């Protein structure tokens, strides 16, 4: 295949459309969360991921798992956790069975903020998808997002 191969061109165009959709959605949600709750998309995502932890088998996430879930590097995730901990939204503690492991939990304050922000996030997501659906290049991607069901 060459750089001008139609299959590669179509693939690149599809990737650009997906990237454009993601960027528009994230920017719209970011503005809504910042304005309404002084939260970034990444902060909201981290609180959401950590709020779903449980004390059962595999319920607590290691920092690498958290980093993967919020699509950040481990160092960026650690900095994010520190910022939210400084705001009183998260707390850290040592793993009781492995003193090298550190767990992070959402505080009551963090859970309350997450509960307040969730409707804002959901509304902003819906608005961004509805707007993107009016763009013929993005409409098929919007339909795919709307029908995608990932087991949790």
Short mmCIF file of C-alpha atoms in Angstrom, two decimals:
data_model
loop_
_atom_site.label_atom_id
_atom_site.label_comp_id
_atom_site.label_asym_id
_atom_site.label_seq_id
_atom_site.Cartn_x
_atom_site.Cartn_y
_atom_site.Cartn_z
CA UNK A 1 0.00 0.00 0.00
CA UNK A 2 1.15 3.51 -0.74
CA UNK A 3 0.40 6.77 1.02
CA UNK A 4 -2.17 7.53 -1.67
CA UNK A 5 -3.87 4.15 -1.38
CA UNK A 6 -7.67 4.75 -1.18
CA UNK A 7 -8.03 2.30 1.72
CA UNK A 8 -5.43 4.20 3.75
CA UNK A 9 -7.01 7.52 2.84
CA UNK A 10 -10.44 6.30 3.98
CA UNK A 11 -8.94 4.92 7.18
CA UNK A 12 -7.20 8.23 7.89
CA UNK A 13 -10.41 10.15 7.20
CA UNK A 14 -12.34 7.89 9.55
CA UNK A 15 -9.76 8.38 12.26
CA UNK A 16 -9.88 12.16 11.76
CA UNK A 17 -13.68 12.13 12.06
CA UNK A 18 -13.50 10.07 15.26
CA UNK A 19 -10.87 12.40 16.69
CA UNK A 20 -12.98 15.43 15.76
CA UNK A 21 -16.06 13.95 17.43
CA UNK A 22 -14.12 13.13 20.59
CA UNK A 23 -12.59 16.61 20.75
CA UNK A 24 -15.91 18.37 20.31
CA UNK A 25 -17.65 16.24 22.92
CA UNK A 26 -14.84 16.61 25.43
CA UNK A 27 -14.63 20.39 24.96
CA UNK A 28 -18.40 20.78 25.42
CA UNK A 29 -18.44 18.64 28.57
CA UNK A 30 -15.34 20.41 29.90
CA UNK A 31 -17.02 23.83 29.63
CA UNK A 32 -20.16 22.57 31.35
CA UNK A 33 -18.33 20.86 34.21
CA UNK A 34 -15.94 23.77 34.76
CA UNK A 35 -18.75 26.32 34.77
CA UNK A 36 -21.14 24.34 36.95
CA UNK A 37 -18.85 22.43 39.30
CA UNK A 38 -15.24 23.61 38.97
CA UNK A 39 -14.30 20.17 37.63
CA UNK A 40 -12.38 19.16 34.54
CA UNK A 41 -13.42 16.22 32.40
CA UNK A 42 -10.43 14.26 33.73
CA UNK A 43 -11.30 15.08 37.35
CA UNK A 44 -14.90 14.03 36.79
CA UNK A 45 -13.77 10.80 35.08
CA UNK A 46 -11.40 9.97 37.92
CA UNK A 47 -14.07 10.55 40.57
CA UNK A 48 -16.51 8.45 38.55
CA UNK A 49 -14.07 5.55 38.11
CA UNK A 50 -13.04 5.55 41.76
CA UNK A 51 -16.65 5.83 42.97
CA UNK A 52 -17.36 2.46 41.31
CA UNK A 53 -14.75 0.60 43.38
CA UNK A 54 -15.95 -1.97 45.87
CA UNK A 55 -14.40 -3.95 48.69
CA UNK A 56 -14.95 -7.35 47.05
CA UNK A 57 -12.43 -9.35 45.02
CA UNK A 58 -10.71 -7.04 42.54
CA UNK A 59 -12.74 -4.11 43.77
CA UNK A 60 -9.94 -1.71 44.58
CA UNK A 61 -7.98 -0.36 41.66
CA UNK A 62 -4.23 0.05 41.55
CA UNK A 63 -2.94 3.33 40.15
CA UNK A 64 -2.07 1.68 36.81
CA UNK A 65 -5.66 0.46 36.49
CA UNK A 66 -6.98 3.91 37.37
CA UNK A 67 -4.60 5.50 34.83
CA UNK A 68 -5.82 3.12 32.13
CA UNK A 69 -9.46 3.83 33.01
CA UNK A 70 -9.05 7.61 32.67
CA UNK A 71 -6.63 7.39 29.72
CA UNK A 72 -3.72 9.13 31.43
CA UNK A 73 -0.16 8.16 32.23
CA UNK A 74 0.52 6.92 35.75
CA UNK A 75 2.39 10.11 36.62
CA UNK A 76 -0.42 12.33 35.31
CA UNK A 77 -2.94 10.23 37.24
CA UNK A 78 -0.89 10.59 40.43
CA UNK A 79 -0.80 14.39 39.97
CA UNK A 80 -4.56 14.40 39.36
CA UNK A 81 -5.18 12.30 42.47
CA UNK A 82 -3.01 14.69 44.50
CA UNK A 83 -4.97 17.73 43.25
CA UNK A 84 -8.29 16.12 44.13
CA UNK A 85 -6.93 14.94 47.48
CA UNK A 86 -5.84 18.53 48.23
CA UNK A 87 -9.42 19.63 47.52
CA UNK A 88 -10.74 17.03 49.96
CA UNK A 89 -12.44 14.98 47.21
CA UNK A 90 -10.20 11.89 47.50
CA UNK A 91 -8.23 10.14 50.22
CA UNK A 92 -5.39 7.63 49.99
CA UNK A 93 -4.48 4.76 52.28
CA UNK A 94 -2.08 1.83 52.33
CA UNK A 95 -3.27 -1.55 51.16
CA UNK A 96 -3.74 -3.66 54.31
CA UNK A 97 -2.19 -6.77 52.71
CA UNK A 98 0.63 -5.13 50.70
CA UNK A 99 2.25 -2.10 52.33
CA UNK A 100 3.63 -1.06 48.93
CA UNK A 101 0.13 -0.65 47.49
CA UNK A 102 -1.81 2.56 47.86
CA UNK A 103 -5.54 2.78 47.33
CA UNK A 104 -7.57 5.87 46.62
CA UNK A 105 -11.16 6.40 47.69
CA UNK A 106 -13.65 9.14 46.96
CA UNK A 107 -14.57 11.08 50.10
CA UNK A 108 -18.13 11.97 51.07
CA UNK A 109 -17.46 15.47 49.72
CA UNK A 110 -16.22 13.96 46.46
CA UNK A 111 -19.26 11.71 46.17
CA UNK A 112 -21.58 14.67 46.77
CA UNK A 113 -19.81 16.71 44.06
CA UNK A 114 -19.93 13.75 41.68
CA UNK A 115 -23.68 13.36 42.30
CA UNK A 116 -24.17 17.08 41.58
CA UNK A 117 -22.00 16.97 38.44
CA UNK A 118 -23.36 13.76 36.91
CA UNK A 119 -26.53 15.36 35.44
CA UNK A 120 -24.40 18.18 34.01
CA UNK A 121 -22.05 15.66 32.40
CA UNK A 122 -24.93 13.62 31.00
CA UNK A 123 -26.75 16.69 29.63
CA UNK A 124 -23.58 18.09 28.05
CA UNK A 125 -22.83 14.71 26.45
CA UNK A 126 -26.32 14.53 25.00
CA UNK A 127 -26.09 18.09 23.68
CA UNK A 128 -22.70 17.46 22.07
CA UNK A 129 -23.90 14.24 20.44
CA UNK A 130 -27.09 15.90 19.16
CA UNK A 131 -25.08 18.73 17.61
CA UNK A 132 -22.55 16.32 16.07
CA UNK A 133 -25.39 14.24 14.61
CA UNK A 134 -26.27 17.15 12.33
CA UNK A 135 -22.86 16.84 10.64
CA UNK A 136 -23.07 14.20 7.88
CA UNK A 137 -19.46 13.11 8.47
CA UNK A 138 -20.01 12.62 12.20
CA UNK A 139 -23.57 11.27 12.20
CA UNK A 140 -22.55 7.61 11.64
CA UNK A 141 -20.13 7.84 14.55
CA UNK A 142 -22.80 9.36 16.78
CA UNK A 143 -25.13 6.47 15.91
CA UNK A 144 -22.35 4.01 16.76
CA UNK A 145 -21.75 5.69 20.13
CA UNK A 146 -25.46 5.70 20.90
CA UNK A 147 -25.82 1.98 20.22
CA UNK A 148 -22.55 0.83 21.81
CA UNK A 149 -23.04 -1.20 24.98
CA UNK A 150 -19.91 -2.03 26.96
CA UNK A 151 -20.32 -4.45 29.86
CA UNK A 152 -19.31 -2.85 33.16
#
